XYZ file of C-alpha atoms in Angstrom:
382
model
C 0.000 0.000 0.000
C 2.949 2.497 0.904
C 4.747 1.688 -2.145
C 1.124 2.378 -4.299
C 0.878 5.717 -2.761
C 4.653 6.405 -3.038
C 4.041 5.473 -7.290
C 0.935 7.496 -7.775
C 2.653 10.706 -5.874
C 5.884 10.273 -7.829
C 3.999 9.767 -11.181
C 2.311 13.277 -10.072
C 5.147 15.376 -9.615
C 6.813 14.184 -12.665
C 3.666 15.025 -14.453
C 3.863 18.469 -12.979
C 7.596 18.855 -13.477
C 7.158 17.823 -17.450
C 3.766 20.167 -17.751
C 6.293 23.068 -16.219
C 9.699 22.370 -18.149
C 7.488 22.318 -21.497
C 5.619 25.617 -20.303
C 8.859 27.273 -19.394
C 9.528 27.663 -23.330
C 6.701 29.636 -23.691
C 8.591 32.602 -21.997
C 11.377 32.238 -24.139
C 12.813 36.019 -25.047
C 11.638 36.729 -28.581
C 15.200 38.256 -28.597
C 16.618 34.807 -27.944
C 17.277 32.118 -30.418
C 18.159 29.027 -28.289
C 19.188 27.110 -31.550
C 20.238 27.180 -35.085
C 18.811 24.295 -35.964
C 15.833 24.660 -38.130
C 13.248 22.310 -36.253
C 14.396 23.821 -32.589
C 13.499 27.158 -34.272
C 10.123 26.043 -35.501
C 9.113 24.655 -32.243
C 10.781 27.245 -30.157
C 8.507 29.671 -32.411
C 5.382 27.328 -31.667
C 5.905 27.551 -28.161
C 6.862 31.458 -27.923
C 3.255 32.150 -29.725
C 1.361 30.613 -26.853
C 3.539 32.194 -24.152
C 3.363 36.111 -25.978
C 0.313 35.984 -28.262
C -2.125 33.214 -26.451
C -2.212 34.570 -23.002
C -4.949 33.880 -21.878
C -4.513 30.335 -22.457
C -0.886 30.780 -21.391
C -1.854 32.035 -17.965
C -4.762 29.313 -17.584
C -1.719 26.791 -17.599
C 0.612 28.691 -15.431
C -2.669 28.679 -12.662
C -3.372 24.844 -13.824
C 0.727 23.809 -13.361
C 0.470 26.082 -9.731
C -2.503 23.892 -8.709
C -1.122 20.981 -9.407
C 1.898 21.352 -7.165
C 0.576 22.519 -4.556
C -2.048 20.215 -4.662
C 0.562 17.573 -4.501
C 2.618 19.314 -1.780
C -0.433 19.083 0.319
C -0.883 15.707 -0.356
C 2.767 14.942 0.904
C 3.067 16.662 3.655
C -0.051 14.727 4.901
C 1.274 11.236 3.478
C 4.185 12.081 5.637
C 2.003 13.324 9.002
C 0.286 9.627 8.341
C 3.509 7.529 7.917
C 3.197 6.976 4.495
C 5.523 8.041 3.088
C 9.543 7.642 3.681
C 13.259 9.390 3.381
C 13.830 7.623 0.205
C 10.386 8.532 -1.518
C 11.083 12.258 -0.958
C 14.636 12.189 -2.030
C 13.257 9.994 -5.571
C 10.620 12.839 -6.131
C 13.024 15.344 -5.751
C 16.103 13.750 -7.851
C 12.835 12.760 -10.473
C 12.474 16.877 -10.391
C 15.592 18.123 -10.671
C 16.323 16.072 -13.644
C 13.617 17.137 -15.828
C 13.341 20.938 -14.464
C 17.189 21.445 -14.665
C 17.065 21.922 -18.295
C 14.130 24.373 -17.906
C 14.078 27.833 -19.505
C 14.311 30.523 -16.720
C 10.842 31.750 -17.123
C 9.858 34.207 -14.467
C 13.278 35.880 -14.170
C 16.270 37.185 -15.981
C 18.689 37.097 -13.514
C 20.654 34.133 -14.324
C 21.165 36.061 -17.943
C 23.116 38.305 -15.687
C 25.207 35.745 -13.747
C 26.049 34.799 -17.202
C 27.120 37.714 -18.965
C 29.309 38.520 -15.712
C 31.307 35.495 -16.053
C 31.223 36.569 -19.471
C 33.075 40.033 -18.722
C 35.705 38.414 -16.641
C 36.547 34.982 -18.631
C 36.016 36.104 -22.411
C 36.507 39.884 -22.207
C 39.186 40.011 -19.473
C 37.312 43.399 -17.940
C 36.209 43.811 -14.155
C 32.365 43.701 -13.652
C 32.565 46.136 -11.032
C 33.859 48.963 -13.705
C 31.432 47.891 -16.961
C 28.454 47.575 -17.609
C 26.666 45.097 -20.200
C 25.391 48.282 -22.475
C 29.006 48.643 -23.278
C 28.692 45.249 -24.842
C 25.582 45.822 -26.687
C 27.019 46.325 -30.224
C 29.402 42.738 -30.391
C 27.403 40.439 -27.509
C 23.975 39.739 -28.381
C 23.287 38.491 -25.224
C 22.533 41.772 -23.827
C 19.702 42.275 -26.134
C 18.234 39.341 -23.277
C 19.180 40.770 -20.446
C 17.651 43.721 -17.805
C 19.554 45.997 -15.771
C 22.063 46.681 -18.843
C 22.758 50.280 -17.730
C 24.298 49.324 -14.443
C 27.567 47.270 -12.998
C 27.448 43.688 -11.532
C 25.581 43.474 -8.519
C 27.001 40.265 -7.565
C 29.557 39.255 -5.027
C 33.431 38.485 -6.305
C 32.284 34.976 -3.804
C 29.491 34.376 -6.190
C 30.952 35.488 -9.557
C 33.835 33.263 -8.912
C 31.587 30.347 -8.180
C 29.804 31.117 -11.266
C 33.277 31.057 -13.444
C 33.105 27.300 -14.081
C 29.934 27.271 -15.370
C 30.784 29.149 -18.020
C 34.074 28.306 -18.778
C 32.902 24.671 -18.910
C 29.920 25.782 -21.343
C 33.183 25.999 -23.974
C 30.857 29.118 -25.727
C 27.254 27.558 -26.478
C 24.708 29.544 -24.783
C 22.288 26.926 -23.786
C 24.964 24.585 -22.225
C 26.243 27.746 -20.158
C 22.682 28.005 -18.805
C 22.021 24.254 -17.936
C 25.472 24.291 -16.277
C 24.259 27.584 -14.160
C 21.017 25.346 -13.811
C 23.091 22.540 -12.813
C 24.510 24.616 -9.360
C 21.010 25.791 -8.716
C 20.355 22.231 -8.417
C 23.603 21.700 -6.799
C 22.760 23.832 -4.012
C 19.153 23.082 -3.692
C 20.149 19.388 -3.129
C 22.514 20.795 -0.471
C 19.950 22.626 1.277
C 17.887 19.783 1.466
C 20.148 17.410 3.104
C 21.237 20.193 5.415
C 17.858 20.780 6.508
C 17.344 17.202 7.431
C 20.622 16.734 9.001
C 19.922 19.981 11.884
C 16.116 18.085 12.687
C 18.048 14.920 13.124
C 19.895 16.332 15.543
C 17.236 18.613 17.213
C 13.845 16.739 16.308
C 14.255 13.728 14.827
C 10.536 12.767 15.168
C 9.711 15.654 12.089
C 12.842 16.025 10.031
C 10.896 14.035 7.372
C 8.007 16.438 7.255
C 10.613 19.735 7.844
C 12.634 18.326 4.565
C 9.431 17.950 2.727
C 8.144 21.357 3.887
C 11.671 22.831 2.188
C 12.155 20.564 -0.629
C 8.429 20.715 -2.215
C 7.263 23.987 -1.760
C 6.411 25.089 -5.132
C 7.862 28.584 -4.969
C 11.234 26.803 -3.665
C 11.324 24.293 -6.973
C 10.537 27.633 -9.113
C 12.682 30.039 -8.058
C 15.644 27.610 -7.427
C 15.125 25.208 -9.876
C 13.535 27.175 -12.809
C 14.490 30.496 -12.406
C 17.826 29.488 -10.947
C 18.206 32.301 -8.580
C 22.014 32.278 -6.689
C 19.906 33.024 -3.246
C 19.520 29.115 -2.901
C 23.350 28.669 -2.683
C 23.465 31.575 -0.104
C 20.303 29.621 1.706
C 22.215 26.301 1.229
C 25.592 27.263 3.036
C 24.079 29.333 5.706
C 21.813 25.394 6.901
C 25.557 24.078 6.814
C 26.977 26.546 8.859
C 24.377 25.358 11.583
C 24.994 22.122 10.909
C 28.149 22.344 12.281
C 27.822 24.610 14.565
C 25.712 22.223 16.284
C 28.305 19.808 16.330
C 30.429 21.706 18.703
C 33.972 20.671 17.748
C 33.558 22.436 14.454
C 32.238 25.276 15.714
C 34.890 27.478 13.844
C 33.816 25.596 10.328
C 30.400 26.806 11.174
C 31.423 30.600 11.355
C 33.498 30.433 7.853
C 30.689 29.270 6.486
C 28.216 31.430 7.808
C 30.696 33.859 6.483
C 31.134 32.588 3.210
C 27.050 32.546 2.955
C 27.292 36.498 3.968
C 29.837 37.254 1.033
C 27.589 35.286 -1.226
C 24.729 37.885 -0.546
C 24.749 39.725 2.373
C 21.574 38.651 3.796
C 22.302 35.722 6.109
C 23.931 38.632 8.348
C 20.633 38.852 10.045
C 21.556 35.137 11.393
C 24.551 36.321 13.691
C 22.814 37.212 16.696
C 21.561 33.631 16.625
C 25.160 32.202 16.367
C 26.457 34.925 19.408
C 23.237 33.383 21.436
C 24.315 30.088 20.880
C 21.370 29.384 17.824
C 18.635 28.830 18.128
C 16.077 27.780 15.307
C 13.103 30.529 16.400
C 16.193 33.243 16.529
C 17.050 32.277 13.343
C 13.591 32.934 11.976
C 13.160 35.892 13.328
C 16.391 37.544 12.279
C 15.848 36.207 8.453
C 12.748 37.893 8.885
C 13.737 41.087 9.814
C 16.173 41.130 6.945
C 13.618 40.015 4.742
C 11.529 43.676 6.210
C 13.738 45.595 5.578
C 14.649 44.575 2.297
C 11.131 45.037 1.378
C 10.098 47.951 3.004
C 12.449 49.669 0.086
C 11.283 48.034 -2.375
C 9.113 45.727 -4.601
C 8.592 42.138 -2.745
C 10.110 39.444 -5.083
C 9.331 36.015 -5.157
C 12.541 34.603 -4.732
C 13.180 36.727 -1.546
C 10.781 34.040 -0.150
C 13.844 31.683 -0.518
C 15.586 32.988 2.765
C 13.277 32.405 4.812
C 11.309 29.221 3.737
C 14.518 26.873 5.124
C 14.410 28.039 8.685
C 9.901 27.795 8.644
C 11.575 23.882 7.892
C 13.410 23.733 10.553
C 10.610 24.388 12.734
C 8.253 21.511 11.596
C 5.523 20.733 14.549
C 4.849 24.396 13.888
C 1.537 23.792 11.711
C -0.294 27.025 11.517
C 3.275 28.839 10.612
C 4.012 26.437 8.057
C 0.207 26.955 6.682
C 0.668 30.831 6.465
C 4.191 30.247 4.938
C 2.509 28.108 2.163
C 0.096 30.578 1.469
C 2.796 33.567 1.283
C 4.217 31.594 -1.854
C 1.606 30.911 -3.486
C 0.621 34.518 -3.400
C 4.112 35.247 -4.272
C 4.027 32.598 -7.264
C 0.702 34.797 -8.564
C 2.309 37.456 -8.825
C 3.370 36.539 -11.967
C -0.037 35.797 -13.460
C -0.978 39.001 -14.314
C 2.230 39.862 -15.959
C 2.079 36.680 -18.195
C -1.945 37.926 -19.097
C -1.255 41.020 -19.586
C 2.540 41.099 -20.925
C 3.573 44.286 -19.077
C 4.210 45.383 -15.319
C 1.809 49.041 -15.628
C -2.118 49.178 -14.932
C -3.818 47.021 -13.371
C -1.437 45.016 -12.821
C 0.121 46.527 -9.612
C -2.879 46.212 -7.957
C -3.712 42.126 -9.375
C 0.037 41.600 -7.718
C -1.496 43.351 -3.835
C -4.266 41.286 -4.291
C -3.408 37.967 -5.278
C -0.816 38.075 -3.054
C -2.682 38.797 -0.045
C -5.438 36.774 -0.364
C -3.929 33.311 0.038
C -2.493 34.911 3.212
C -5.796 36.354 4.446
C -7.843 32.880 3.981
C -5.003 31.057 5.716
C -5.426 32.697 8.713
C -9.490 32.216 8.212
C -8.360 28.477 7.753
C -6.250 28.975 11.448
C -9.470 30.762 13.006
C -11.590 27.560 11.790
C -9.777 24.795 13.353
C -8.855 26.461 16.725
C -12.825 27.648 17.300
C -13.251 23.501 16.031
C -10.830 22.697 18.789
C -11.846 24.379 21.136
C -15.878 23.329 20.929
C -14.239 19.302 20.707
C -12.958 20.368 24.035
């Protein structure tokens, strides 16, 4: 009976993984030609007109693709609560996703355009990122015709650009193998942030590091934004869970602080974990300080999706926390709607905005209703 469930759940999510890698070249830049080959182009082409000129349709998927994961992340998360389901089922859903969604276009976002390019401007035109920017390029490379925030100098770490130097050097020149080797330490550090989730409940609740795993691994908006998008906050995420990992082990305290440092030069926000590590960690601490950083970041400006990613690890870590994890669930869905209205309407002005508040908030709002529900249940049982 386990293994039945564990088939039919597996058979889901690679359903749901294919249904998103194949809508993920409908967003493919109309700038961008992934091929030269003559029947890539035509079905690039096929797929670009239901992504730019079919959008209603195109954002009927996105919603049906949305539904389906998180219908299926509900659905583990309680096969897990009832014993169903094991370690080894979640880690063959989540290798079964990361090989199909690893070669994924980067739908939502064009960051990873920009990781590219930078390694670009240090291996191939020998210049410092910090003193050019892209729209210098714009008349030899036409990669910046593909990317956003041309007029402006890398915003990235020297930590992260020189992580990012293999992937590009090992590309050997071919655009589309440089971006599945970017893909490739998305998935890298996803993986890593997986395991290191697991490991710290092991050691401080052993009884839910299943379900606090799960809660991490399967989120939707953490397969997305890591996986699909390929956003270099994951590998931030991924070595700041390490860092506690051995800082819990005691002896290797000092391992832990290099690599909470190291996470820090990768992106600056995991400095909001220190007090934590001077009070000796702990996992509500941690939560709290990611989410003051996460605040502030936002009070200045727009709330992005993949912002999301520094906090959902640490609402893992603190699994028999229900109603936290059920508001955190919500939040990215909201966050993952945020992109409907763009892909329906094909620009960021009127009304979208105001779609974005709303569809954001709502998930959040009947959450809490949800929360309400059950304790008012409770408490009549009682």
């Amino acid at each position: 009976m386990r293994m039945y469930h564990h088939n039919i759940l597996l058979a889901g999510y690679m359903a749901a993984a294919i249904a998103l890698f194949l809508y993920s070249y409908t967003q493919v830049d109309l700038n961008l030609t992934l091929s030269t080959v003559n029947i890539w182009q035509y079905i690039q082409k096929a797929f670009q007109y239901i992504g730019y000129y079919e959008r209603t349709f195109s954002t009927l998927i996105y919603l049906g693709i949305l539904a389906i994961f998180y219908g299926l992340y509900i659905v583990t998360l309680r096969g897990i609560h009832t014993g169903i389901l094991t370690v080894r089922s979640i880690w063959r859903i989540v290798f079964c996703i990361i090989i199909v969604l690893v070669l994924s276009y980067p739908a939502f976002s064009y960051d990873i355009f920009n990781y590219m390019f930078t390694a670009k401007t240090v291996l191939l035109y020998h210049k410092n990122p910090y003193e050019v920017i892209p729209m210098q390029f714009i008349s030899i490379d036409p990669w910046v015709n593909v990317m956003r925030w041309i007029h402006l100098p890398s915003a990235y770490t020297p930590i992260w650009i020189l992580l990012s130097l293999p992937a590009y050097f090992f590309g050997f020149g071919t655009f589309l193998l440089i971006l599945w080797n970017f893909k490739i330490i998305a998935a890298f550090f996803y993986l890593l942030a997986i395991k290191g989730i697991y490991t710290v409940l092991k050691k401080v609740d052993p009884d839910h590091a299943l379900l606090g795993m799960a809660v991490f691994a399967l989120n939707p908006l953490i397969i997305i934004e890591s996986l699909v998008s390929g956003h270099n906050d994951i590998a931030m995420m991924a070595v700041a869970i390490w860092s506690i990992v051995f800082y819990l082990r005691k002896k290797q305290v000092l391992l832990a602080w290099w690599l909470l440092a190291l996470s820090i030069g990768m992106k600056f926000m995991t400095v909001f974990l220190l007090p934590s590590f001077f009070l000796k960690w702990s996992r509500n601490m941690a939560l709290v300080g990611i989410i003051i950083g996460f605040v502030m970041v936002i009070s200045g400006r727009e709330v992005l999706p993949w912002y999301f990613v520094w906090i959902m690890p640490f609402i893992a870590l603190i699994p028999r926390k229900r109603n936290i994890i059920l508001i955190a669930g919500a939040f990215s869905l909201g966050l993952l709607l945020r992109y409907a209205p763009f892909l329906y309407y094909g620009h960021w002005d009127q009304p979208v905005p105001a779609i974005k508040f709303w569809v954001t908030i709502l998930p959040v709002l009947a959450s809490c209703l949800i929360i309400v529900f059950q304790s008012k249940m409770f408490l009549r049982r009682s």
